[in-house]
PDB file of C-alpha atoms and ligand atoms in Angstrom:
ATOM      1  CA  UNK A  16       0.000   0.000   0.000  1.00 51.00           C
ATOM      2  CA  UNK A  17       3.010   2.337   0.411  1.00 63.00           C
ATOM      3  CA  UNK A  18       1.378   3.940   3.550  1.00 74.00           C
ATOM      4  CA  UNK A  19       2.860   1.714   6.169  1.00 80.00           C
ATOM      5  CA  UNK A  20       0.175  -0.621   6.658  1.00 92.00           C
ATOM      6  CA  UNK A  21       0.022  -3.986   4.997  1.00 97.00           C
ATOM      7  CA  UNK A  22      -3.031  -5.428   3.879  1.00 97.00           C
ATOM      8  CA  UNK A  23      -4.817  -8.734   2.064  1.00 97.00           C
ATOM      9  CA  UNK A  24      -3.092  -7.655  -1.094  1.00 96.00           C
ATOM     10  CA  UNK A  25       0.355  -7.998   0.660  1.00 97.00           C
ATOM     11  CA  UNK A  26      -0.802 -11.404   2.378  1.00 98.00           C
ATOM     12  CA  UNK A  27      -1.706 -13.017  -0.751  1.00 98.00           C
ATOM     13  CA  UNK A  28       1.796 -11.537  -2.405  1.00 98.00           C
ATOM     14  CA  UNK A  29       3.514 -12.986   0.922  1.00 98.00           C
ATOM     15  CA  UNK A  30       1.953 -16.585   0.483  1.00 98.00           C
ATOM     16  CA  UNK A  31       2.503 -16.568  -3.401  1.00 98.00           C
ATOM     17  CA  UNK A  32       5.932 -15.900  -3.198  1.00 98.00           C
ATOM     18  CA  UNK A  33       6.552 -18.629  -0.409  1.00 98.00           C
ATOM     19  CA  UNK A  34       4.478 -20.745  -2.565  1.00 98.00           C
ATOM     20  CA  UNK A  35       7.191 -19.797  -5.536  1.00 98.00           C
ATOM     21  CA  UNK A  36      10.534 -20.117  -3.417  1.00 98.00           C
ATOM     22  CA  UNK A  37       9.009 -24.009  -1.567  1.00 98.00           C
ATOM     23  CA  UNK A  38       8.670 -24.930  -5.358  1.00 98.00           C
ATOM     24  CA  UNK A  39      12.179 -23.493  -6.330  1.00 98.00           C
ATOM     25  CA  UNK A  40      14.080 -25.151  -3.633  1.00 98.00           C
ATOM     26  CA  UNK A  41      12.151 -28.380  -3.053  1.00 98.00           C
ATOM     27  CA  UNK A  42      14.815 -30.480  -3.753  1.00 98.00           C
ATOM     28  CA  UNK A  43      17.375 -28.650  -1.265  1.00 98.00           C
ATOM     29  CA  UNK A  44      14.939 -28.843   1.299  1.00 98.00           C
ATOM     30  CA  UNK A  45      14.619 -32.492   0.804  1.00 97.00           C
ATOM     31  CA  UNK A  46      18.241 -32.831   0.600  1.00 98.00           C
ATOM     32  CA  UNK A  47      18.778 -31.685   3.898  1.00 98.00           C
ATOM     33  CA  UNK A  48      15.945 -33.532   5.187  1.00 97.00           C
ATOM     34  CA  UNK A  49      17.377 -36.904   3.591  1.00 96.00           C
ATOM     35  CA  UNK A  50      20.654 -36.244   5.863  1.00 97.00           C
ATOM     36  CA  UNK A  51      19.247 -36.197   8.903  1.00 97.00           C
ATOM     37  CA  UNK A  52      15.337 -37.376   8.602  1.00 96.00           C
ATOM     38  CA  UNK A  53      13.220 -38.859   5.719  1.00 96.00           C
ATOM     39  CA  UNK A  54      14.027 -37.097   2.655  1.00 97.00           C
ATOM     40  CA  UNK A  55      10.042 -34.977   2.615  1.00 97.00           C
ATOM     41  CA  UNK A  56      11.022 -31.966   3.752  1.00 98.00           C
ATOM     42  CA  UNK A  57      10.576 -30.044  -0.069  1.00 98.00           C
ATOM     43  CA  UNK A  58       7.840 -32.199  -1.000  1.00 98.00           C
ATOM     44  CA  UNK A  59       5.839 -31.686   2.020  1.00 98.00           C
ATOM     45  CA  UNK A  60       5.737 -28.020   2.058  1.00 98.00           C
ATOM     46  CA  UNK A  61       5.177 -28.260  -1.950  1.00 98.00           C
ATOM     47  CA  UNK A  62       2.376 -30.132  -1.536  1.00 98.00           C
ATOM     48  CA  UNK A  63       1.129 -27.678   1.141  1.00 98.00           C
ATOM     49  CA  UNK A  64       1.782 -23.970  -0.200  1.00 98.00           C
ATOM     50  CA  UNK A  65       0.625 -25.503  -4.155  1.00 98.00           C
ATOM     51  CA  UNK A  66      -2.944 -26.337  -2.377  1.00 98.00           C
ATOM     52  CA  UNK A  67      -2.903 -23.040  -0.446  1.00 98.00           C
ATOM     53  CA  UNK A  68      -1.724 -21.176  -4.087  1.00 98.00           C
ATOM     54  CA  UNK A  69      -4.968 -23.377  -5.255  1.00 97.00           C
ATOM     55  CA  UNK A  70      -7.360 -22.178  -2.984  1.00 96.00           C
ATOM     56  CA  UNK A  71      -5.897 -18.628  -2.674  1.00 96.00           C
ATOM     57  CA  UNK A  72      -6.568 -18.829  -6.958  1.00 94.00           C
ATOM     58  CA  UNK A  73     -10.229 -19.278  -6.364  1.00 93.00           C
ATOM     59  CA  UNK A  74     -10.320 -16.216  -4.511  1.00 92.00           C
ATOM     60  CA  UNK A  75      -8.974 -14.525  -1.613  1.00 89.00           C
ATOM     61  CA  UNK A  76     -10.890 -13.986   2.033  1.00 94.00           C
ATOM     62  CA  UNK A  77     -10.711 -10.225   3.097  1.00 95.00           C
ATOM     63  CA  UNK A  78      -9.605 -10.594   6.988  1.00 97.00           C
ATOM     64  CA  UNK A  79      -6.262 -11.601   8.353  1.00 97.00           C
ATOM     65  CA  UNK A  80      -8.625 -14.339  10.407  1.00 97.00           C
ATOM     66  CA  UNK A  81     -10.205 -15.752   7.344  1.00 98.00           C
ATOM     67  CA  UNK A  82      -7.223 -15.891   5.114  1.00 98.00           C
ATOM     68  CA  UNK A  83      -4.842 -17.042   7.493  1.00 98.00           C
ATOM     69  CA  UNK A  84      -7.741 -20.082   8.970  1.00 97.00           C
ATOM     70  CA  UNK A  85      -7.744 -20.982   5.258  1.00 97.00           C
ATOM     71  CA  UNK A  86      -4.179 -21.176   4.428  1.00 98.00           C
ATOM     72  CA  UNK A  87      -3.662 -23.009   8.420  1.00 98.00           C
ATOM     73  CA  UNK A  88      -6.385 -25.797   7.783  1.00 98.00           C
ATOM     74  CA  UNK A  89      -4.816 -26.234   4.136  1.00 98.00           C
ATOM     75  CA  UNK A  90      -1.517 -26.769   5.693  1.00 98.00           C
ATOM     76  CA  UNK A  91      -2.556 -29.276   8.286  1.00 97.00           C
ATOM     77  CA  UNK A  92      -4.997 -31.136   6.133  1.00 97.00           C
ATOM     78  CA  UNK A  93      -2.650 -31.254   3.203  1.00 97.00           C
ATOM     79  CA  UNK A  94       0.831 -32.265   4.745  1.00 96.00           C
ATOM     80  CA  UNK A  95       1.325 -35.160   6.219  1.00 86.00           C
ATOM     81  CA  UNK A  96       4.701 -34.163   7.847  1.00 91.00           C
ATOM     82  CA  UNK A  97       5.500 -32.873  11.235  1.00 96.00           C
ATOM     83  CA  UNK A  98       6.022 -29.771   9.152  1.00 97.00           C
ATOM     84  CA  UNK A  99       2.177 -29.823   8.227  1.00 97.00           C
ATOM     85  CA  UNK A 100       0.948 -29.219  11.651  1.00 97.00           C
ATOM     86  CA  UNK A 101       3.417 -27.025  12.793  1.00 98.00           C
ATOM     87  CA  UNK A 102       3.229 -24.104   9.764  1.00 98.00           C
ATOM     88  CA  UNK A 103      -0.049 -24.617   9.761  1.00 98.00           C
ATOM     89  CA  UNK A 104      -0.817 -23.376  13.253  1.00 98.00           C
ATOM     90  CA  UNK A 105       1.567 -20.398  12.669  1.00 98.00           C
ATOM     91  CA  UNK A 106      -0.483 -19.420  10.047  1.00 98.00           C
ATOM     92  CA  UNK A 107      -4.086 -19.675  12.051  1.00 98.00           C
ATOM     93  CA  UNK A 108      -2.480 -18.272  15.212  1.00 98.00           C
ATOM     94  CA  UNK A 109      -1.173 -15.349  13.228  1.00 98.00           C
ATOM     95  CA  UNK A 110      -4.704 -14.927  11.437  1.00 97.00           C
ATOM     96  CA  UNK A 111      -6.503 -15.679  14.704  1.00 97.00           C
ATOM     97  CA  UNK A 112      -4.505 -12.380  16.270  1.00 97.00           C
ATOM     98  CA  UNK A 113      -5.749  -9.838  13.635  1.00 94.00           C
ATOM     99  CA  UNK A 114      -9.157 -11.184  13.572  1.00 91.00           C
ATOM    100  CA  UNK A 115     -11.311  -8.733  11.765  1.00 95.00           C
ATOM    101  CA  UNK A 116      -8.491  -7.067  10.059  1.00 96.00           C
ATOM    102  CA  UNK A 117      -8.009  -6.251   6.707  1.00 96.00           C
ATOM    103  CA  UNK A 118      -4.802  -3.987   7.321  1.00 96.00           C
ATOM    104  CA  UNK A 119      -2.293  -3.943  10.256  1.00 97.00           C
ATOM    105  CA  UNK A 120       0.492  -1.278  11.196  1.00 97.00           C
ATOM    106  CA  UNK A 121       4.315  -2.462  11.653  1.00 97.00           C
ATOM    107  CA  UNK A 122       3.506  -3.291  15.271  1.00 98.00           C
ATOM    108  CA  UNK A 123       0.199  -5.056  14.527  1.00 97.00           C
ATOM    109  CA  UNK A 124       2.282  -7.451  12.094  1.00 98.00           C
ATOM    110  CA  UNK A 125       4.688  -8.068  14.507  1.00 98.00           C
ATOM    111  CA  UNK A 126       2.007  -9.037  16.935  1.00 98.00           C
ATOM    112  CA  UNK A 127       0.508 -11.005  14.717  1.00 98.00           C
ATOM    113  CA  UNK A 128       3.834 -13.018  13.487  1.00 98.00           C
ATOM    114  CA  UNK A 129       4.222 -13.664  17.445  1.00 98.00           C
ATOM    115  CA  UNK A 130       1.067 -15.387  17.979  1.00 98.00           C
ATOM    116  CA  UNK A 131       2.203 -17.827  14.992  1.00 98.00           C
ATOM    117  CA  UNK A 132       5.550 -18.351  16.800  1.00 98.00           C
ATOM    118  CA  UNK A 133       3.461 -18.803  19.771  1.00 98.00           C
ATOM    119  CA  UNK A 134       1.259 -21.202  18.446  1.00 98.00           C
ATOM    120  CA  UNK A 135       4.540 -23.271  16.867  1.00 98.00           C
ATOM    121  CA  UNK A 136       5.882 -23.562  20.265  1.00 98.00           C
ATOM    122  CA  UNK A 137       2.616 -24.587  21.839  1.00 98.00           C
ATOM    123  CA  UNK A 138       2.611 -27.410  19.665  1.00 97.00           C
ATOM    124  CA  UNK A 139       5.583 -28.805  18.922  1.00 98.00           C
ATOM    125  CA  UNK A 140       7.408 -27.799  22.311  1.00 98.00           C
ATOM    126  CA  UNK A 141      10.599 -26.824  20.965  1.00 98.00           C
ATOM    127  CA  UNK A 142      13.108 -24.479  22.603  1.00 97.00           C
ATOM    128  CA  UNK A 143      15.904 -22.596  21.224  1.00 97.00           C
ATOM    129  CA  UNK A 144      18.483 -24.760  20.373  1.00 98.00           C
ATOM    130  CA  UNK A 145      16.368 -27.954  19.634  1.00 98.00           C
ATOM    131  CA  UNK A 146      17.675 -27.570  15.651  1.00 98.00           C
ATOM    132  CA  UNK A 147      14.269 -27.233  14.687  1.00 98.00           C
ATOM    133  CA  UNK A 148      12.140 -24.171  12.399  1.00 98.00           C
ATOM    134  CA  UNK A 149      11.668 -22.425  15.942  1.00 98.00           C
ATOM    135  CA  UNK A 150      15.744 -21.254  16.056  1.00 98.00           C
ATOM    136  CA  UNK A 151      15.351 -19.096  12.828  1.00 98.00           C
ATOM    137  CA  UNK A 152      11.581 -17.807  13.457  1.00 98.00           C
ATOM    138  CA  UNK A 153      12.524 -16.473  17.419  1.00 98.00           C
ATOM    139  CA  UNK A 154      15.503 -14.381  16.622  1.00 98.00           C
ATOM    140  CA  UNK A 155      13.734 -13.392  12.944  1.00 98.00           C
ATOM    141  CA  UNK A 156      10.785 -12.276  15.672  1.00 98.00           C
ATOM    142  CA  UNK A 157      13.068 -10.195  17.874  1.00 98.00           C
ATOM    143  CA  UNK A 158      14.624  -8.576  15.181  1.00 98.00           C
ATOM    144  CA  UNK A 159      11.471  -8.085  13.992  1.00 98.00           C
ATOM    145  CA  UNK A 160      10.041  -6.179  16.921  1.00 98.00           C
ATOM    146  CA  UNK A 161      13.393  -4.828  17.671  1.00 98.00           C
ATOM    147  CA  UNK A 162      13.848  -3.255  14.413  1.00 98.00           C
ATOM    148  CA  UNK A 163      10.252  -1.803  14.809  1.00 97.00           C
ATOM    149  CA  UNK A 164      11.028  -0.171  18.421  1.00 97.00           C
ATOM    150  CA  UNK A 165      13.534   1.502  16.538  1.00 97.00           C
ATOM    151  CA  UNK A 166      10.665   3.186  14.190  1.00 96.00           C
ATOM    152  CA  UNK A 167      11.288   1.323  11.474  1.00 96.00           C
ATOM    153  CA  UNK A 168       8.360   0.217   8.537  1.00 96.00           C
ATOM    154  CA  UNK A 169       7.185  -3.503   8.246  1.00 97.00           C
ATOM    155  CA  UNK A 170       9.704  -3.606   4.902  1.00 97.00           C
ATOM    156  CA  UNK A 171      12.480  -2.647   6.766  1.00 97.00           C
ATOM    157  CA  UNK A 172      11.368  -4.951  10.116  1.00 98.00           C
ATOM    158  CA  UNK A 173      10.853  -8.341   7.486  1.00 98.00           C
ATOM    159  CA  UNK A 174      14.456  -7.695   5.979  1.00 98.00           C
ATOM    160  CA  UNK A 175      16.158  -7.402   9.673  1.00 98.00           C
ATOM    161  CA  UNK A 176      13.801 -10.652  10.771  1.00 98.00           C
ATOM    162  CA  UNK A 177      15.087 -12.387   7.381  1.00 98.00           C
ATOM    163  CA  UNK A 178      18.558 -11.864   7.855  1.00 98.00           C
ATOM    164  CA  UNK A 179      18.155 -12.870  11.539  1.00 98.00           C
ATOM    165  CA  UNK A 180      15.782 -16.058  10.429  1.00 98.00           C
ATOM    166  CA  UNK A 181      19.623 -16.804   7.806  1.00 98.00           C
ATOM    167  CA  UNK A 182      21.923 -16.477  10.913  1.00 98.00           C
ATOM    168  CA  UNK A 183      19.445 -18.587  13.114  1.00 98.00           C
ATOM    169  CA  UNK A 184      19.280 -21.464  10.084  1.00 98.00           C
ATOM    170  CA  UNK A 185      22.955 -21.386  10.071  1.00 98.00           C
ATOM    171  CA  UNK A 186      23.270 -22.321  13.870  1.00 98.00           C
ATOM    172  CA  UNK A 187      21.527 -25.055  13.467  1.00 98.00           C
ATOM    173  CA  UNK A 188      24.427 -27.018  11.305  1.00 98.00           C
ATOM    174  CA  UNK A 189      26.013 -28.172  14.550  1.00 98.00           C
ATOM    175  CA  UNK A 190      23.557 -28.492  17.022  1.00 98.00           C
ATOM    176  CA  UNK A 191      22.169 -32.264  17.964  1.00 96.00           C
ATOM    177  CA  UNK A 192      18.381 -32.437  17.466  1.00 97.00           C
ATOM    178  CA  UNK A 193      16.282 -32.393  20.251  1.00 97.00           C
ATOM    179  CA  UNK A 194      12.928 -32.708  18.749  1.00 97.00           C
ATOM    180  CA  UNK A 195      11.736 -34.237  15.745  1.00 95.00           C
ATOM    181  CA  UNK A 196      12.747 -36.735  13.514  1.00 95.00           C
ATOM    182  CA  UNK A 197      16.186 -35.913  13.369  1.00 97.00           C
ATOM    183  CA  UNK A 198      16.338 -36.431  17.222  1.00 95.00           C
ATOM    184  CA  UNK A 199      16.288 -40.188  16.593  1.00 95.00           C
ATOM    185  CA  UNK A 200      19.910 -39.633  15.456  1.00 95.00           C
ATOM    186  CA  UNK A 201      21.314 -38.232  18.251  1.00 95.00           C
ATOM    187  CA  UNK A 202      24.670 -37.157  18.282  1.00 95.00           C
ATOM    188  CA  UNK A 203      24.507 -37.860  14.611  1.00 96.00           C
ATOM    189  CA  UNK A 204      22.559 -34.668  13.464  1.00 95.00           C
ATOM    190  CA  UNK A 205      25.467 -32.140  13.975  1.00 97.00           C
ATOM    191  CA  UNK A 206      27.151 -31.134  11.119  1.00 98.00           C
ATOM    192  CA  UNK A 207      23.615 -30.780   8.831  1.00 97.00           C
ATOM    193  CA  UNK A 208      21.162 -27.794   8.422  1.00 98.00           C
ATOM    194  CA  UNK A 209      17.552 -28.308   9.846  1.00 98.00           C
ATOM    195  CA  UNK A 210      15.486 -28.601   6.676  1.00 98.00           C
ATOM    196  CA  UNK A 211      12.835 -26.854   8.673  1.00 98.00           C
ATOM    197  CA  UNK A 212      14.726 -23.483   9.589  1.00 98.00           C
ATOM    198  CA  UNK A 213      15.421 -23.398   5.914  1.00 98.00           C
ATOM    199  CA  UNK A 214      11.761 -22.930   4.704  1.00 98.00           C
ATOM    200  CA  UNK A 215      11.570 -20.724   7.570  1.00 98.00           C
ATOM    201  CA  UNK A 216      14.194 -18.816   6.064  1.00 98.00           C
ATOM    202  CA  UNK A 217      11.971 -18.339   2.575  1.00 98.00           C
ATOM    203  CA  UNK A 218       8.940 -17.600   4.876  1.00 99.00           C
ATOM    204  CA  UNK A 219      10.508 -14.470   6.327  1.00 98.00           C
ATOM    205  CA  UNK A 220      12.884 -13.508   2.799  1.00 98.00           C
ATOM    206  CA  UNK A 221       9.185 -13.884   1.135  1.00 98.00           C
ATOM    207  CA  UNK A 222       7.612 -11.643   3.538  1.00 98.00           C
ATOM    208  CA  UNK A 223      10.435  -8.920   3.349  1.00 98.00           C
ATOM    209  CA  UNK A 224       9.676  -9.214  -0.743  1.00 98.00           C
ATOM    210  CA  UNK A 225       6.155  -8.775  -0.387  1.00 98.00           C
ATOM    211  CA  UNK A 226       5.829  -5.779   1.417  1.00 97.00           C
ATOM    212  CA  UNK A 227       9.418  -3.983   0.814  1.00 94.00           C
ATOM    213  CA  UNK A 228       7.660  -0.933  -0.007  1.00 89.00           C
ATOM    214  CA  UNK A 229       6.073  -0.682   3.425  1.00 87.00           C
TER     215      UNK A 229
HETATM  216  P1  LIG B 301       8.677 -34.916   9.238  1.00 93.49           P
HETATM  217  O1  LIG B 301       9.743 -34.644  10.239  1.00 93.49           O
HETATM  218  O2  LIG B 301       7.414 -35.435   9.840  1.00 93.49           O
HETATM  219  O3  LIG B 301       9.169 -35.747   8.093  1.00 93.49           O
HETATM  220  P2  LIG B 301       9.102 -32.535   7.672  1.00 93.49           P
HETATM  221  O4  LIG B 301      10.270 -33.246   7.126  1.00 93.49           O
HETATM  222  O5  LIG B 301       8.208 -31.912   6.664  1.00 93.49           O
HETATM  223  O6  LIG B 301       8.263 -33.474   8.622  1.00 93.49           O
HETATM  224  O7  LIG B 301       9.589 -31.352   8.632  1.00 93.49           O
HETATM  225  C1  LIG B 301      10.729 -31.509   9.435  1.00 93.49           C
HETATM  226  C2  LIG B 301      11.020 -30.189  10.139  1.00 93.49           C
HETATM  227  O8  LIG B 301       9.989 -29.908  11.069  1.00 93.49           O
HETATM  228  C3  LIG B 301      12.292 -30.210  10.946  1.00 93.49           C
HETATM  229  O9  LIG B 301      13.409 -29.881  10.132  1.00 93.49           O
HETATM  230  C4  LIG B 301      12.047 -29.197  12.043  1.00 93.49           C
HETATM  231  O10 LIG B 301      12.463 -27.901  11.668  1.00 93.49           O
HETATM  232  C5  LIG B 301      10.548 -29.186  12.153  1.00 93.49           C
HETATM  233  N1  LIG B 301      10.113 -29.822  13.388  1.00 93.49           N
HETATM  234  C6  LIG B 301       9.970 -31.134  13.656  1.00 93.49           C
HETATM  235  N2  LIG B 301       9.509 -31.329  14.911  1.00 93.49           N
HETATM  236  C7  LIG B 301       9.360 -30.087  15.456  1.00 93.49           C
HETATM  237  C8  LIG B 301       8.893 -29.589  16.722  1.00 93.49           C
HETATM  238  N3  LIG B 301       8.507 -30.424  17.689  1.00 93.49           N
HETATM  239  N4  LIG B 301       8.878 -28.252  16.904  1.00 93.49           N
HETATM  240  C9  LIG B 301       9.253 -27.405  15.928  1.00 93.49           C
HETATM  241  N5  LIG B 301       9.695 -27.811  14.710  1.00 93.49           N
HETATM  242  C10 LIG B 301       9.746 -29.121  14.482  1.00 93.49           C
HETATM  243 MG1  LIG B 302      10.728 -35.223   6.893  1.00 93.49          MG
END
């Protein structure tokens, strides 16, 4: 919108272009998911964001609740990955904080992204450190709100969270899982990338693409 606030329009462009970079680096993200779990990782979230670009195709809801409820139950009904669950209820926890909404403010983003953090960590009970998606979405979320304390736009606040959510991804290479599939290896998973705080990575460079003009 150019006026600081974000709105359905930017949403959709958000989700498209995640749709767009799952597709483009599928087979990375199943790469690193064949080193340390069962090779899905690109084809699960492909599978997801093509049936949310699907439904988002017939037509767009007008509130943050009911676009982000559509994309959530999309996710979790169309992924049968760990990953399924777990992006999906970012996605209704985020729409379920705007509600009513049909544009938010910098801050109200930010809020909004925290919920869906929130609602990751409610469900899949990882902390920092566990080498899972939640070590690049917490510090992309303080850098976030950080950047935003500062006075800065919801362009400028995505590109500091998606440059945090690339230094966060990076740690993970030589942690030892704690959660997930890749905790079955143990010791085993250090030296590899979580395939999950990879797509998490292309969720928040998306979002900084999608609304770099606000
Ligand atoms: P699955 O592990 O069922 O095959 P995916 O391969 O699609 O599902 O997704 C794996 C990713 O999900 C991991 O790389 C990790 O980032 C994330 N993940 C797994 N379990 C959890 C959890 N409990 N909390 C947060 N993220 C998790
Ligand atoms: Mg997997």
């Amino acid at each position: 919108m150019g006026d600081g606030t974000v709105g359905i329009v930017e949403m959709v462009r958000w989700l498209e272009l995640f749709q767009s970079e799952i597709a483009a680096h599928r087979a990375w993200l199943t790469d690193l998911d064949s080193a340390i779990g069962d090779a899905d990782h690109g084809a699960n979230m492909d599978r997801g964001m093509t049936a949310v670009g699907a439904k988002l195709a017939a037509g767009a809801p007008g509130t943050f609740g009911d676009l982000f409820k559509s994309v959530g139950m999309t996710l979790v009904t169309s992924v049968g990955g760990a990953s399924g669950p777990l992006y999906g209820t970012f996605f209704m926890r985020l729409g379920m904080a705007q509600g009513a909404a049909a544009e938010v403010d910098a801050a109200g983003l930010g809020a909004a992204l925290r919920a869906g953090l929130g609602g990751v960590v409610a469900r899949g009970k990882a902390e920092l450190g566990d080498k899972t998606m939640v070590d690049a979405m917490t510090p992309a979320l303080e850098a976030y709100e950080a950047a935003v304390a500062n006075g800065a736009g919801a362009g400028a606040a995505a590109r500091a969270a998606a440059s945090a959510a690339k230094a966060g991804r990076d740690a993970t290479v030589p942690l030892v899982a704690r959660k997930g599939r890749a905790s079955y290896l143990g010791e085993r998973s250090a030296g590899h990338m979580d395939p999950g705080s990879a797509s998490t990575l292309l969720l928040f460079e998306s979002l900084a693409e999608a609304i770099a003009e606000e």
